[in-house]
Short mmCIF file of C-alpha atoms in Angstrom, two decimals:
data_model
loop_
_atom_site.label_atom_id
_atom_site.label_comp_id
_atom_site.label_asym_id
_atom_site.label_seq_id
_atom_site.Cartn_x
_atom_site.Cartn_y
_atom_site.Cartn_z
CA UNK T 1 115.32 30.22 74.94
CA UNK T 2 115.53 27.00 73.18
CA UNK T 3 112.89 25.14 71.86
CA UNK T 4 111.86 21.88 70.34
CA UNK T 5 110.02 21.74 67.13
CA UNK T 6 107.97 19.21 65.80
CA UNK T 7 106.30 18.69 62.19
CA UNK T 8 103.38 17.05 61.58
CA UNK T 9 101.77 16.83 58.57
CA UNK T 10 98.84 14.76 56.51
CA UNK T 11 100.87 12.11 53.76
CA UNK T 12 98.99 13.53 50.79
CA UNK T 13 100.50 10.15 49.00
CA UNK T 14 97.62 8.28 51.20
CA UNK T 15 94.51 10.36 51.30
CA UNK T 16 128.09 20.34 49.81
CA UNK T 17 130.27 21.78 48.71
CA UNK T 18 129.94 25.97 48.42
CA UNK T 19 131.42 28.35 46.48
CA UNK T 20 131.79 31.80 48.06
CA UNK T 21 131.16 34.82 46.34
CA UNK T 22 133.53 37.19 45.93
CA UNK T 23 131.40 40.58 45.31
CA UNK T 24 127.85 40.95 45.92
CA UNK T 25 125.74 44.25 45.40
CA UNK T 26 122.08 45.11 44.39
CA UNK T 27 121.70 47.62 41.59
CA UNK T 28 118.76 48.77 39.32
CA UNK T 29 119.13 47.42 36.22
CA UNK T 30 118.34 49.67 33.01
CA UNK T 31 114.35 49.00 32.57
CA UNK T 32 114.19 49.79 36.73
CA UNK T 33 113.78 46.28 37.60
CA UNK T 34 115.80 45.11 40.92
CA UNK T 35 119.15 43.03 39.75
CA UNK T 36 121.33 41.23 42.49
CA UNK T 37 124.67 40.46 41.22
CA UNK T 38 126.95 38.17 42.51
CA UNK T 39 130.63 37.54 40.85
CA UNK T 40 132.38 34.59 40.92
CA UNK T 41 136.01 33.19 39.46
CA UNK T 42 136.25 29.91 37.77
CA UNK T 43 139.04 28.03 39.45
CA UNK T 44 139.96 25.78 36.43
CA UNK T 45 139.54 28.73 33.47
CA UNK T 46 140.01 32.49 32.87
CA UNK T 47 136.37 33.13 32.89
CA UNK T 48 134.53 34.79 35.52
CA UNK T 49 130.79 34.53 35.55
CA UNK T 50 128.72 37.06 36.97
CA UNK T 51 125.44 35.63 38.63
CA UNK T 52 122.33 38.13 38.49
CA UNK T 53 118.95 38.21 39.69
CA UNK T 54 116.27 39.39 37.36
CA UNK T 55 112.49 40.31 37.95
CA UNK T 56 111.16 38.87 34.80
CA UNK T 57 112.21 36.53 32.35
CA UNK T 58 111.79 38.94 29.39
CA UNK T 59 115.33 40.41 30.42
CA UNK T 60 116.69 37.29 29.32
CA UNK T 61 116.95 36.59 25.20
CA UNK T 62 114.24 33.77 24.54
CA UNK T 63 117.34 32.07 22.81
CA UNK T 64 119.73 32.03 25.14
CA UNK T 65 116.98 30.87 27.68
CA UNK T 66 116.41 28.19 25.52
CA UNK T 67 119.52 27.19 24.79
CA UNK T 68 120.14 26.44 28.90
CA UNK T 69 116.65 24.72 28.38
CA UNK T 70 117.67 22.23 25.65
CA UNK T 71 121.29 21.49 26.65
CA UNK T 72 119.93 20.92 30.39
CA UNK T 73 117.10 18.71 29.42
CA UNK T 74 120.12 16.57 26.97
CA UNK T 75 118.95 17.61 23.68
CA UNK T 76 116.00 18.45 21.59
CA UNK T 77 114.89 15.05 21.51
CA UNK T 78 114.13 15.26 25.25
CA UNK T 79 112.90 18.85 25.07
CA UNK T 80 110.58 19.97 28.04
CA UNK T 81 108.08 22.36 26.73
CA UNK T 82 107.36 23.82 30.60
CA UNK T 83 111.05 24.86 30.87
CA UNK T 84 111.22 27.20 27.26
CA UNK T 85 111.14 31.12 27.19
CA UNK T 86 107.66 31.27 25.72
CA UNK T 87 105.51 29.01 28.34
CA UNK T 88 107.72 30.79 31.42
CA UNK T 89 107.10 34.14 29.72
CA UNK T 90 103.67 33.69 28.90
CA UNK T 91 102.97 32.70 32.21
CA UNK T 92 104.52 36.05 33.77
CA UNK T 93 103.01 38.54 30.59
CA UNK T 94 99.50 36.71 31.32
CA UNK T 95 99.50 37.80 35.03
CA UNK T 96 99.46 34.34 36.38
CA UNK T 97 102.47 34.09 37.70
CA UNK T 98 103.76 37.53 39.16
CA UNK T 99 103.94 39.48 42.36
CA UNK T 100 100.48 40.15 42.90
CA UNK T 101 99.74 36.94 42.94
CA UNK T 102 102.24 35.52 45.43
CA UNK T 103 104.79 34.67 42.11
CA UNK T 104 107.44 37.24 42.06
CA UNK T 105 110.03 36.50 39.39
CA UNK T 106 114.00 36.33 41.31
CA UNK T 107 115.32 34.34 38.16
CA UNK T 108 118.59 33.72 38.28
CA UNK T 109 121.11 34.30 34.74
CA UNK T 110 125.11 32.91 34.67
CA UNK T 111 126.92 35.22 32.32
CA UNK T 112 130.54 35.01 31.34
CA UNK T 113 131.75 37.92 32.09
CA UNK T 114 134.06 38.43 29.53
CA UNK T 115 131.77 37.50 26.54
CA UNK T 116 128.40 38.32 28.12
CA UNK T 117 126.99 34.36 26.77
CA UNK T 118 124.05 33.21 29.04
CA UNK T 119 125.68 29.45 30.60
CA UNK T 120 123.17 28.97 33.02
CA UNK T 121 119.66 29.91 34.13
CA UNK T 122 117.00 28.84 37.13
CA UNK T 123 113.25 29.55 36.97
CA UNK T 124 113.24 31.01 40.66
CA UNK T 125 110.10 32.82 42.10
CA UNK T 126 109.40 34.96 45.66
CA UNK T 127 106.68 33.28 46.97
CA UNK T 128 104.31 34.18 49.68
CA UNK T 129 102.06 31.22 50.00
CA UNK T 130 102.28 27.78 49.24
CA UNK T 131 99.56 27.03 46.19
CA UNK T 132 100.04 25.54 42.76
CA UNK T 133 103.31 23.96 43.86
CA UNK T 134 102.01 20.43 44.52
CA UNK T 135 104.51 19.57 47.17
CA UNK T 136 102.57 20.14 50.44
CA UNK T 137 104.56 22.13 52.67
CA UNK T 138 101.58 24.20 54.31
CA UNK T 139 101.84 21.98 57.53
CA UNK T 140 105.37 23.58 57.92
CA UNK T 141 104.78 27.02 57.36
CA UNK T 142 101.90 26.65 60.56
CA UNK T 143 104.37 25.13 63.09
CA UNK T 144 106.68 28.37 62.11
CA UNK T 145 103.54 30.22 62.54
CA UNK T 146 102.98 28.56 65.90
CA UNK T 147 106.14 29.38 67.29
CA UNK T 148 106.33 33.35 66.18
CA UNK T 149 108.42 32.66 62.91
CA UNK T 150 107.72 33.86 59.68
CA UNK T 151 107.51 30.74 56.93
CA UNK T 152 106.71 33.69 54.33
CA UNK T 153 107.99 34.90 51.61
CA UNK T 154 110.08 31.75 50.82
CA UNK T 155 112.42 31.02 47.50
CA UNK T 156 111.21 28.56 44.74
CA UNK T 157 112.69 27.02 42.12
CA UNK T 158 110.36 25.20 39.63
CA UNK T 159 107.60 25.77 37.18
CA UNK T 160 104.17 27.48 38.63
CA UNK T 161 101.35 25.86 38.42
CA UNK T 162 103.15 22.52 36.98
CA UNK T 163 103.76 18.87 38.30
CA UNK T 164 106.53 18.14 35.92
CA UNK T 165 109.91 16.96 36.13
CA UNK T 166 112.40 18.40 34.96
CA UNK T 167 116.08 20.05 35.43
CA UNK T 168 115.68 23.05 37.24
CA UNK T 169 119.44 24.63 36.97
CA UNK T 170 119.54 25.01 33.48
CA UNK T 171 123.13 24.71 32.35
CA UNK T 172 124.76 25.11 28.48
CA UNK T 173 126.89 22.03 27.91
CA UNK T 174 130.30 23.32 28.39
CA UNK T 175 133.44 21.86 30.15
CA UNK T 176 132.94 23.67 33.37
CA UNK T 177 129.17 23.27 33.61
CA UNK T 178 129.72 21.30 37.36
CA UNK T 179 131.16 24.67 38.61
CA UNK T 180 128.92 26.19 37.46
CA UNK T 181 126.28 24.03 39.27
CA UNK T 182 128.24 24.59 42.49
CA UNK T 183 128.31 28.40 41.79
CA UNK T 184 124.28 28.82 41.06
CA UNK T 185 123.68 26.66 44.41
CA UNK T 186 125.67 28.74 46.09
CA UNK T 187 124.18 31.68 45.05
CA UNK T 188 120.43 30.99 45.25
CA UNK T 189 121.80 30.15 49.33
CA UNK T 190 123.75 33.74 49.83
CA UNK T 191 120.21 34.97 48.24
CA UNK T 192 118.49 33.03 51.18
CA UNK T 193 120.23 33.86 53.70
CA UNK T 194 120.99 37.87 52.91
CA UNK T 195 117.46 38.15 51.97
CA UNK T 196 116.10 37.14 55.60
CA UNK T 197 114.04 34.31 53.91
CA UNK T 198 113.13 31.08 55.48
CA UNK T 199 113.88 28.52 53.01
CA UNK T 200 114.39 27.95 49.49
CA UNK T 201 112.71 24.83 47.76
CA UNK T 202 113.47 22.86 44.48
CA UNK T 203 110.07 21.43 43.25
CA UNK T 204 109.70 18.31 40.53
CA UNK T 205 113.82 18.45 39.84
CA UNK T 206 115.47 15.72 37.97
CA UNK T 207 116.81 12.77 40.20
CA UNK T 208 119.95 13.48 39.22
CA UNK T 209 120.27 17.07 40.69
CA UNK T 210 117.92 15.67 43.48
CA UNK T 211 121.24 13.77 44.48
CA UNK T 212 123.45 16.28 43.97
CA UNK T 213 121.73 19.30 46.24
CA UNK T 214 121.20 16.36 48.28
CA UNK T 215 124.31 16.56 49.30
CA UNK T 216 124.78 20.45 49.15
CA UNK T 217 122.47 20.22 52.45
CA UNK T 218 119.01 20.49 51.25
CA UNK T 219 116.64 18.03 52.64
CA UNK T 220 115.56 15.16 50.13
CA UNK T 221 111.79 14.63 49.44
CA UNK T 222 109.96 12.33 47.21
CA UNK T 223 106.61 11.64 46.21
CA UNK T 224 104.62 9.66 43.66
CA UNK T 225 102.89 10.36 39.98
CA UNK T 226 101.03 8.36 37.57
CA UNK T 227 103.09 7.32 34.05
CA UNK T 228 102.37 5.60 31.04
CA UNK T 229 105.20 4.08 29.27
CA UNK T 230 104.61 2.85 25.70
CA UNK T 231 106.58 -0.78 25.08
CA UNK T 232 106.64 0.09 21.23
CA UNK T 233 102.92 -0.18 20.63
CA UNK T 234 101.63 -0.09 17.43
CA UNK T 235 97.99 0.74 18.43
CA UNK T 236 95.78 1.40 21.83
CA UNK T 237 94.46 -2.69 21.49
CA UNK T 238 98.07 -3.80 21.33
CA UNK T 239 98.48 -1.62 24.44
CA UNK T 240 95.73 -3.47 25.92
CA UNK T 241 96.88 -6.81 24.90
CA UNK T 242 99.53 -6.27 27.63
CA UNK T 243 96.77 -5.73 30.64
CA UNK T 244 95.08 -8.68 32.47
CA UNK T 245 91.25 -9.66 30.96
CA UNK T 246 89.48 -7.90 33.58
CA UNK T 247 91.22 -4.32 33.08
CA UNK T 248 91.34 -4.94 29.44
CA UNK T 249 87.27 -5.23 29.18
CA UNK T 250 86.83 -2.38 31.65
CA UNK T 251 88.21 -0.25 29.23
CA UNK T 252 86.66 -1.15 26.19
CA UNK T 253 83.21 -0.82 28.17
CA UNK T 254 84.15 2.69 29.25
CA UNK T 255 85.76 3.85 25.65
CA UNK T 256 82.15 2.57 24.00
CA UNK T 257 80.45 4.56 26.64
CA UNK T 258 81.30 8.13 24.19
CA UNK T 259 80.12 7.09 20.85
CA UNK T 260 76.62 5.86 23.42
CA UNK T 261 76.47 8.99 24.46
CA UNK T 262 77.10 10.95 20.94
CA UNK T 263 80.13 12.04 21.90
CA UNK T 264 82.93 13.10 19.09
CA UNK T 265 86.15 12.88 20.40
CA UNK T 266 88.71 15.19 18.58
CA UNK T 267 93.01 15.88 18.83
CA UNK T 268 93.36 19.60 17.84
CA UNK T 269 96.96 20.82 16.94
CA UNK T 270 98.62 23.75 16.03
CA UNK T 271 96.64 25.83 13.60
CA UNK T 272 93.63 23.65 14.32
CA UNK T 273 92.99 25.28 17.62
CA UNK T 274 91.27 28.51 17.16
CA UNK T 275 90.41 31.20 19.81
CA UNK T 276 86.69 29.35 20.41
CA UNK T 277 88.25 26.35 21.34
CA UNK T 278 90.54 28.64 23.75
CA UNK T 279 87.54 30.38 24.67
CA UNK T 280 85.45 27.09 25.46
CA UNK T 281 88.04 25.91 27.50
CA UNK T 282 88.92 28.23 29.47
CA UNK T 283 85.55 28.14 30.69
CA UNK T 284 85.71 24.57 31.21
CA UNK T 285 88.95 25.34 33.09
CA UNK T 286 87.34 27.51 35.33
CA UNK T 287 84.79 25.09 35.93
CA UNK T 288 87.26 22.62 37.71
CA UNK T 289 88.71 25.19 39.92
CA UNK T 290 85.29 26.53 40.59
CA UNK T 291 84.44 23.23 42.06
CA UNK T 292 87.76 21.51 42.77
CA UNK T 293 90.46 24.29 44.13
CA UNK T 294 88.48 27.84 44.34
CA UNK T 295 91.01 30.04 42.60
CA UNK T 296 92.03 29.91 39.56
CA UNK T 297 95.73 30.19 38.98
CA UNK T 298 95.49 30.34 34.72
CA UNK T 299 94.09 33.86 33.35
CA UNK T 300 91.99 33.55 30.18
CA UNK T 301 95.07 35.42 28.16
CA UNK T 302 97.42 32.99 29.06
CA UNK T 303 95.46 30.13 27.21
CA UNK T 304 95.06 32.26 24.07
CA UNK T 305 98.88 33.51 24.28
CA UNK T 306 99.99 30.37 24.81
CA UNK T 307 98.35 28.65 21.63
CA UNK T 308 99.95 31.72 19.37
CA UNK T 309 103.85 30.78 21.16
CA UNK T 310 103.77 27.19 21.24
CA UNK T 311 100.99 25.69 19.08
CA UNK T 312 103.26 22.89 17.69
CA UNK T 313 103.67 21.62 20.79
CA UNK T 314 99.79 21.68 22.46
CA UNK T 315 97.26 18.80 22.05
CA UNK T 316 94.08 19.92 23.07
CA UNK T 317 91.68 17.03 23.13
CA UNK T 318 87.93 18.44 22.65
CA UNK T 319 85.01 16.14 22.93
CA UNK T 320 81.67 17.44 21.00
CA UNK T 321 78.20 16.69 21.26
CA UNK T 322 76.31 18.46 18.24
CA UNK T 323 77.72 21.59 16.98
CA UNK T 324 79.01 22.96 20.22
CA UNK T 325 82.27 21.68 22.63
CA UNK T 326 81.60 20.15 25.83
CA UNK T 327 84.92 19.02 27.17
CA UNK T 328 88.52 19.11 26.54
CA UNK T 329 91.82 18.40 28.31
CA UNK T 330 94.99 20.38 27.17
CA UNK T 331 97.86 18.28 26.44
CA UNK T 332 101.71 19.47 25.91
CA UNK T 333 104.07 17.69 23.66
CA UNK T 334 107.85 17.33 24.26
CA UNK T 335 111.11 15.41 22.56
CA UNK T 336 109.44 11.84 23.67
CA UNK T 337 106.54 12.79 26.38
CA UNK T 338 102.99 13.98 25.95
CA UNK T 339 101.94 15.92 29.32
CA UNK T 340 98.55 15.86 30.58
CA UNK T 341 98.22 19.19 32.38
CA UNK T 342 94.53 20.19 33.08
CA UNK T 343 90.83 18.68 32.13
CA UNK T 344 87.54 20.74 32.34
CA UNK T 345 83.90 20.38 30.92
CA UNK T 346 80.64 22.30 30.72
CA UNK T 347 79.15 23.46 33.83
CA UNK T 348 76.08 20.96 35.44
CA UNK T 349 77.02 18.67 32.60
CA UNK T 350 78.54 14.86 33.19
CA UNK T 351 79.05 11.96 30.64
CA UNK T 352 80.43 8.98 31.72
CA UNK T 353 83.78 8.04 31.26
CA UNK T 354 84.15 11.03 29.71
CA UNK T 355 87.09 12.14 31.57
CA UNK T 356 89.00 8.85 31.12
CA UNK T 357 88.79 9.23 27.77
CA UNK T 358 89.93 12.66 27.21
CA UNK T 359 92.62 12.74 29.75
CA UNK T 360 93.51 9.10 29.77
CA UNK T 361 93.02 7.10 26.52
CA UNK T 362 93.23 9.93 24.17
CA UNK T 363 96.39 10.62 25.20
CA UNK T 364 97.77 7.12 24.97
CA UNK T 365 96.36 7.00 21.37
CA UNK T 366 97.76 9.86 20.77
CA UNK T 367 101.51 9.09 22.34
CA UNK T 368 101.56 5.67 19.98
CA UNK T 369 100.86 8.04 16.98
CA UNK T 370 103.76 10.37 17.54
CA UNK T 371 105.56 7.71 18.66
CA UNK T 372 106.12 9.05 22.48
CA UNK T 373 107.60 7.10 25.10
CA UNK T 374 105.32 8.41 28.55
CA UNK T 375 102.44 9.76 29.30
CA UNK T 376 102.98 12.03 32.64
CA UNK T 377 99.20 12.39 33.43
CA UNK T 378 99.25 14.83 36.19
CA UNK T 379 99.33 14.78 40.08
CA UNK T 380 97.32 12.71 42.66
CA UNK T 381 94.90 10.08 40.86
CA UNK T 382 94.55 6.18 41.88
CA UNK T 383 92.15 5.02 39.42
CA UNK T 384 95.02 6.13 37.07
CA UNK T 385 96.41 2.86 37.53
CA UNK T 386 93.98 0.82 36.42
CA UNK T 387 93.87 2.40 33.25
CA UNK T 388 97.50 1.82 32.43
CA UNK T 389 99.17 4.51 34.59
CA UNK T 390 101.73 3.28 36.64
CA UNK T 391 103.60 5.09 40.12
CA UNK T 392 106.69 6.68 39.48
CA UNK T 393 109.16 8.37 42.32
CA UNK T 394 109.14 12.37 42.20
CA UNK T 395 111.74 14.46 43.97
CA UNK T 396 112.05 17.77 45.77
CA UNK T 397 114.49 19.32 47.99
CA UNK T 398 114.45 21.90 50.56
CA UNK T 399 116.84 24.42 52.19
CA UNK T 400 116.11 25.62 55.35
CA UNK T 401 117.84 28.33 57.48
CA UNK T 402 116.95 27.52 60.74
CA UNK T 403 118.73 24.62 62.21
CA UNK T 404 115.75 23.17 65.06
CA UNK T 405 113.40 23.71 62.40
CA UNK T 406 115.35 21.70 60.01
CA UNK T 407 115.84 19.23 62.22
CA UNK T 408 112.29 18.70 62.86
CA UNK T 409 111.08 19.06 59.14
CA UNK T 410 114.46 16.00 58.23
CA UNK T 411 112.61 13.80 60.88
CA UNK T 412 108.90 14.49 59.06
CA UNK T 413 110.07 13.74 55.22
CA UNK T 414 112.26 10.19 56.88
CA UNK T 415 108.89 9.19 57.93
CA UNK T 416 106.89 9.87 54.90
CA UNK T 417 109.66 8.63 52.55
CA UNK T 418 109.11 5.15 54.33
CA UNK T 419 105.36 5.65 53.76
CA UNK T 420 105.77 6.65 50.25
CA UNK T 421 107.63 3.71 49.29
CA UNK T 422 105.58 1.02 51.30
CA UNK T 423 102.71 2.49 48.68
CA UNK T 424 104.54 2.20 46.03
CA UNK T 425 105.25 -1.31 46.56
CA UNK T 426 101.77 -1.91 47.56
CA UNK T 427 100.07 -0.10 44.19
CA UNK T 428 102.57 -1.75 42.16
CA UNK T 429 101.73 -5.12 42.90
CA UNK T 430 98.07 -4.69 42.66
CA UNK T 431 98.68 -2.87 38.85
CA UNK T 432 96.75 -3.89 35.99
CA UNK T 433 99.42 -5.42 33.45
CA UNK T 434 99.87 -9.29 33.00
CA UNK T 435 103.20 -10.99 34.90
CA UNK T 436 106.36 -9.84 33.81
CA UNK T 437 105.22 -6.75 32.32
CA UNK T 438 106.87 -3.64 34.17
#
């Protein structure tokens, strides 16, 4: 019997070409971990690659991970920290994101098959539910639900927890990386469809593979962040030399607020963080989710594992009052942008303006210093604007087996596309910079 589905869903803005597989078999790999291996022929080389599935990412040499990472991302000077072997692993070895918490790692390695080199890699996870994705797609899984279909477990490609552009098909930059591309998509499809799954989604993706899985059949979706971009600033007053009086003063009243309230505001690196400051904020952490989300997706271990891997590239902002640590907002550095990830304080404590400063201003002050071109401040947020964080376009793309459901789900993300933009247009005109300044 045929039916007619229809999507609805709340706009959380305003509140091609295949490659077939030749052999495909499921084996148990040496440790006991399920492997899916798919082989493919290059039609322009000798090589053959040979596409697995693997169930964590420590079966893949940090290295060669990395390697995909860096060459994807176009070099070390625009390295993304959220897409290297130690935060992925660290996030599986810290039992935040694995099965038994609805992350199951399927990720997905290109060998050449003659030489065994790692050319490509995707961060891919089993999911069965739809949190710390930030690309609402719960209104979809209930109209499945509604009609008797199963939404769950779906396919996901992207970084848990994480709002963060980036590539997500991570390929080494060789002559035949764009069939390679073709290959992976292909692939991570076959996996899909053979593994009775409903869909497969690629989350924060750069535009440019937006466009090209785009036209591979996934359904296009954007959405909208909150950027800083540094116009070669030499200091945070030049910065504010560029906004209009009224924005300009509101600042400086709410940066004066701190030192009012004997606040001491402090940019830990490296070494400089020790396992208190870990400690303190993982309880401030926990005091966001407590109030804000109800679960928390970040174990305590992952904090303290994570400063030990990737120091050099963490900025935890701490503000003090006295001898002890009230507040602090963690911070990742990469080849030319500082990412704001997550902001907690004491429990039953408030300061004013506190959180602007530690999330906000701190890390502009702290992007002219290193001489970074954007601030990505995080998801969601309109009085980011007004401090100097300006809308930018997100992308994510969706693959969906069944064809009415599809249909349906197209016609929902045409409509909130239009709305998205119309707000866009809207927030941009009302920004806080002087004319001409973009």
């Amino acid at each position: 019997m045929s039916r007619r589905v229809t999507v609805q869903g709340r706009n959380n803005t305003l509140s091609g070409v295949g490659v077939a597989a030749t052999q495909f078999d499921i084996r148990r790999s040496g440790n006991g971990s399920l492997t899916k291996q798919f082989t493919f022929p290059l039609s322009d080389a000798a090589n053959v690659i040979k596409v697995s599935v693997v169930s964590s990412i420590s079966d893949v040499p940090s290295a060669e991970w990395d390697a995909c990472a860096v060459d994807a991302a176009g070099g070390a000077d625009k390295f993304n920290p959220f897409l290297c072997h130690a935060f992925l692993s660290t996030l599986e070895r810290s039992a935040s994101a694995v099965r038994e918490t609805g992350w199951t790692p399927h990720h997905i390695v290109a060998r050449d098959q003659a030489t065994h080199s790692i050319l490509a890699v995707v961060p891919l996870y089993l999911k069965t539910h739809s949190y710390g994705e930030f690309v609402f797609d719960h209104s979809w899984a209930n109209a499945y639900h509604s009609y008797g279909y199963k939404y769950y477990p779906k396919l996901q490609s992207c970084v848990p927890f994480t709002p963060v552009t980036g590539p997500r098909i991570l390929l080494r930059n060789t002559s035949f990386k764009d069939q390679i591309f073709d290959i992976l998509v292909s692939a991570m499809k076959d996996l899909t469809a053979t593994s009775q799954l409903s869909s497969l989604h690629v989350t924060f993706p750069s535009e440019n593979e937006w466009q090209k899985l785009t036209q591979k059949g996934f359904l296009p979706r954007i959405g909208m962040q909150y950027h800083w971009k540094n116009r070669n600033y030499k200091s945070f007053d030049d910065f504010l030399m560029d906004m209009k009086q009224s924005k300009r003063k509101n600042i400086r009243q709410e940066r004066k607020k701190i030192s009012a309230q004997n606040l001491i505001m402090k940019r830990l690196r490296g070494y400089e963080i020790k396992a208190r400051h870990w400690d303190s904020f993982y309880t401030f952490y926990r005091n966001t989710t407590d109030n804000k989300w109800g679960t928390p997706h970040l174990t305590r271990e992952f904090f303290h594992e994570l400063g030990s891997k990737m120091g050099d590239n963490l900025l935890l902002v701490v503000a003090e009052e006295g001898d002890g640590l009230v507040a602090g907002a963690l911070n990742l550095i990469g080849g030319d942008t500082l990412f704001g990830r997550l902001w907690g304080c004491q429990p039953k404590t408030y300061f004013p303006s506190l959180h602007f400063e530690a999330c906000y201003y701190q890390a502009i002050e702290a992007a002219i210093e290193l001489n970074l071109k954007t601030v990505e401040a995080g998801a969601q947020g309109e009085h980011k604007i007004q401090r100097g964080y300006l809308p930018v376009t997100t992308f994510s793309c969706h693959y969906l087996i069944d064809e009415e459901f599809r249909e349906a789900i197209q016609d929902f993300l045409i409509r909130e596309a239009s709305q998205v933009k119309l707000v866009m247009k809207v927030l941009h005109e009302s920004g806080p910079f002087k004319e001409g300044i973009v």
